[in-house]
Coordinates of N, CA and C in Angstrom, one line a residue:
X1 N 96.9 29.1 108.3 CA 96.4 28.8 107.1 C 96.7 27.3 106.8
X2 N 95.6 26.6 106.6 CA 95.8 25.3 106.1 C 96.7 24.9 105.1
X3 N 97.5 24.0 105.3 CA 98.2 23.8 104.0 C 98.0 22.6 103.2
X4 N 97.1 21.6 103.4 CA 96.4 20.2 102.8 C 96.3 20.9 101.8
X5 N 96.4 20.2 100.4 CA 96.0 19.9 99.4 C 96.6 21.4 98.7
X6 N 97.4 22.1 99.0 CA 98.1 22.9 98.2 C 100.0 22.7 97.6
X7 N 100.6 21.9 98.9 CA 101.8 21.0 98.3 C 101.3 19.6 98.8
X8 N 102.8 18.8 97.9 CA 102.4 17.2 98.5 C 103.6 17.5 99.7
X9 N 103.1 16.4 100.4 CA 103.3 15.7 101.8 C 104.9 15.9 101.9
X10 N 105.7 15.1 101.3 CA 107.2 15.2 101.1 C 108.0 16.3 101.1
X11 N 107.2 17.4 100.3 CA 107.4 18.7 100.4 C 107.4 19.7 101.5
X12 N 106.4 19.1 101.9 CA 105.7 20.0 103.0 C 107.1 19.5 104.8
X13 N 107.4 18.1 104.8 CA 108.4 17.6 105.6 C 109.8 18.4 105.5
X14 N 110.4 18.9 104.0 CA 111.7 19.5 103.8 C 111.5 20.4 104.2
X15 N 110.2 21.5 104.2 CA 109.8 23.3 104.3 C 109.7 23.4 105.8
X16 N 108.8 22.1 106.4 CA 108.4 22.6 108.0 C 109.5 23.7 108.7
X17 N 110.8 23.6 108.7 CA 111.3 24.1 109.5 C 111.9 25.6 109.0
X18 N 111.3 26.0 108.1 CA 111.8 27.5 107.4 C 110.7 28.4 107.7
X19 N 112.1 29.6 107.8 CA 111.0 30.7 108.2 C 110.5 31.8 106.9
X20 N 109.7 32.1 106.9 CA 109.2 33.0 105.6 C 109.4 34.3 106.1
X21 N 110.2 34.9 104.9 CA 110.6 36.8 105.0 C 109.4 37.3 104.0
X22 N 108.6 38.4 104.4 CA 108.4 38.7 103.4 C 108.9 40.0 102.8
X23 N 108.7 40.3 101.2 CA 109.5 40.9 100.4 C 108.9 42.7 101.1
X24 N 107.6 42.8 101.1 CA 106.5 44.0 101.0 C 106.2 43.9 102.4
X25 N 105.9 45.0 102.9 CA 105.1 45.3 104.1 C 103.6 45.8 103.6
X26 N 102.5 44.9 104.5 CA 101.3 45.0 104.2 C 100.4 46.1 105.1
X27 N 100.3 47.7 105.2 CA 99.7 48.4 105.6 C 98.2 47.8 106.5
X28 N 98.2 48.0 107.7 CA 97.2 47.6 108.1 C 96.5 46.0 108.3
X29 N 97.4 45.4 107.9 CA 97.1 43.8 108.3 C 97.6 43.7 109.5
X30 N 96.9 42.7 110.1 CA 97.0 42.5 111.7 C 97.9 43.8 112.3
X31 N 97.2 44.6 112.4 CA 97.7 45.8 113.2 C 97.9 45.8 114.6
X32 N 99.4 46.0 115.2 CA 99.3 45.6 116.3 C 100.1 44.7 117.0
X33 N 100.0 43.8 116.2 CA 100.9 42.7 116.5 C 102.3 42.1 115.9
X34 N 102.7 43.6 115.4 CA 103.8 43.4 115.2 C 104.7 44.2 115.4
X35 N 106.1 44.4 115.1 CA 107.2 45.8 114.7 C 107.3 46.4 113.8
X36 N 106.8 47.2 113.3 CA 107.2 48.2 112.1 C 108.7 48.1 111.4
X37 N 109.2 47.4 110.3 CA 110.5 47.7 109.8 C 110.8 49.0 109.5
X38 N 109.8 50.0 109.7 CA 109.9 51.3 109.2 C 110.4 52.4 110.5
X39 N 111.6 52.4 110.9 CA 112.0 53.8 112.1 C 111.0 54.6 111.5
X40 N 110.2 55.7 112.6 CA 109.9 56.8 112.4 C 108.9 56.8 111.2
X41 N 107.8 55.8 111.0 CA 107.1 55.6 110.2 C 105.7 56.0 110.4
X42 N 105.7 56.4 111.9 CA 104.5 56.6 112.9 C 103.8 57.8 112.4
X43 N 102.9 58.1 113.2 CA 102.9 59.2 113.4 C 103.3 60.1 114.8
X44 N 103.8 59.4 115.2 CA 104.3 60.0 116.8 C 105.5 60.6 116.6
X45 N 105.7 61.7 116.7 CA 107.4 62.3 117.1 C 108.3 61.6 118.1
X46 N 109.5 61.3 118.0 CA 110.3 60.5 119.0 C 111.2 61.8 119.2
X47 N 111.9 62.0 118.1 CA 113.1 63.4 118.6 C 113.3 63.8 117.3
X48 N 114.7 64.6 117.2 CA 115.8 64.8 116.2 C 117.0 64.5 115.6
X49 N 117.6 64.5 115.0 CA 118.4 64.1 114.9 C 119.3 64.8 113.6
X50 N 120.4 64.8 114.0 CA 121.3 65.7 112.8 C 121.0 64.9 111.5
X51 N 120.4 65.8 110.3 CA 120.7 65.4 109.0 C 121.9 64.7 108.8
X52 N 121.2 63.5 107.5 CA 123.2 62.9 107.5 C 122.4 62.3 105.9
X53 N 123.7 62.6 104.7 CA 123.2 62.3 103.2 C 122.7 61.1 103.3
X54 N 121.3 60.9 102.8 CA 120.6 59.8 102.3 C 119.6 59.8 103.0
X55 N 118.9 60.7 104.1 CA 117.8 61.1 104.7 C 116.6 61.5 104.1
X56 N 116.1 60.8 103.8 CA 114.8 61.6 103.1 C 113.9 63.1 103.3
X57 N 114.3 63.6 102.3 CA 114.2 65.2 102.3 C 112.8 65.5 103.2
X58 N 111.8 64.8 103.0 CA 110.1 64.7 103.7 C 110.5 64.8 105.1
X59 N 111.8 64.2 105.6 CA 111.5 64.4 107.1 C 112.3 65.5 107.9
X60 N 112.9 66.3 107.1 CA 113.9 66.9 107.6 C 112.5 68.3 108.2
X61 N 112.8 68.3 109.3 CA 112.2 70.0 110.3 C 112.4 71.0 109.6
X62 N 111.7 71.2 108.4 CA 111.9 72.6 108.0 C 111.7 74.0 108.8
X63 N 111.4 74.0 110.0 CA 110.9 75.2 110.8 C 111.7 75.3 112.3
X64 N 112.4 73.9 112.3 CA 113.9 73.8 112.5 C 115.2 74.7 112.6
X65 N 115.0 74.2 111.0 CA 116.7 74.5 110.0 C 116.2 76.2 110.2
X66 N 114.2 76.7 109.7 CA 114.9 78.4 109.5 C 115.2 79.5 111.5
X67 N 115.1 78.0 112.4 CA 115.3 78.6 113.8 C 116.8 78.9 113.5
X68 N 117.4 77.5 112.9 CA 119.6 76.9 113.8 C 120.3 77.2 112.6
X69 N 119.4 77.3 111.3 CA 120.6 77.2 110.5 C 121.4 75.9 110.4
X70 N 120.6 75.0 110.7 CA 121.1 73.4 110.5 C 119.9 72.5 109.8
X71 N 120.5 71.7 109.5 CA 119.6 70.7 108.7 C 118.9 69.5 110.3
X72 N 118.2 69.1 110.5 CA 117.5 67.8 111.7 C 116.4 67.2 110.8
X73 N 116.5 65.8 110.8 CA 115.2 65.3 110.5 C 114.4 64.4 112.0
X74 N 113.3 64.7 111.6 CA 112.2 64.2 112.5 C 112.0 62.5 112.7
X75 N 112.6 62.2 113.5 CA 112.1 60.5 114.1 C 111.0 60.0 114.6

């Protein structure tokens, strides 16, 4: 993206060398060409793994837990 005429010049000399984080992940922009910050965000199954507090209830194998009698959420 061009940057003329949206900062001045002097500005743009101090910034050249920084890198930009962004805050939000944008669904479907340039798809592909990047890494997912999100583990297990796919839709692919990778494995299991033992429940541990702070796992989000949505991934835990409910059809799992009524095989083992354990808690596993899905990666």
């Amino acid at each position: 993206m061009p940057t003329a005429g949206f900062l001045p010049p002097h500005l743009l000399e101090r910034i050249g060398g920084l890198d930009l984080i962004a805050r939000t992940v944008v669904q479907g922009f340039v798809a592909g060409t990047h890494r997912s910050p999100h583990r297990g965000a796919g839709e692919e199954f990778a494995r299991h793994r033992p429940y541990q507090q702070g796992d989000e209830v949505r991934h835990i194998d409910w059809k799992l837990f009524g095989r083992t009698d354990r808690l596993y959420v899905r990666e």
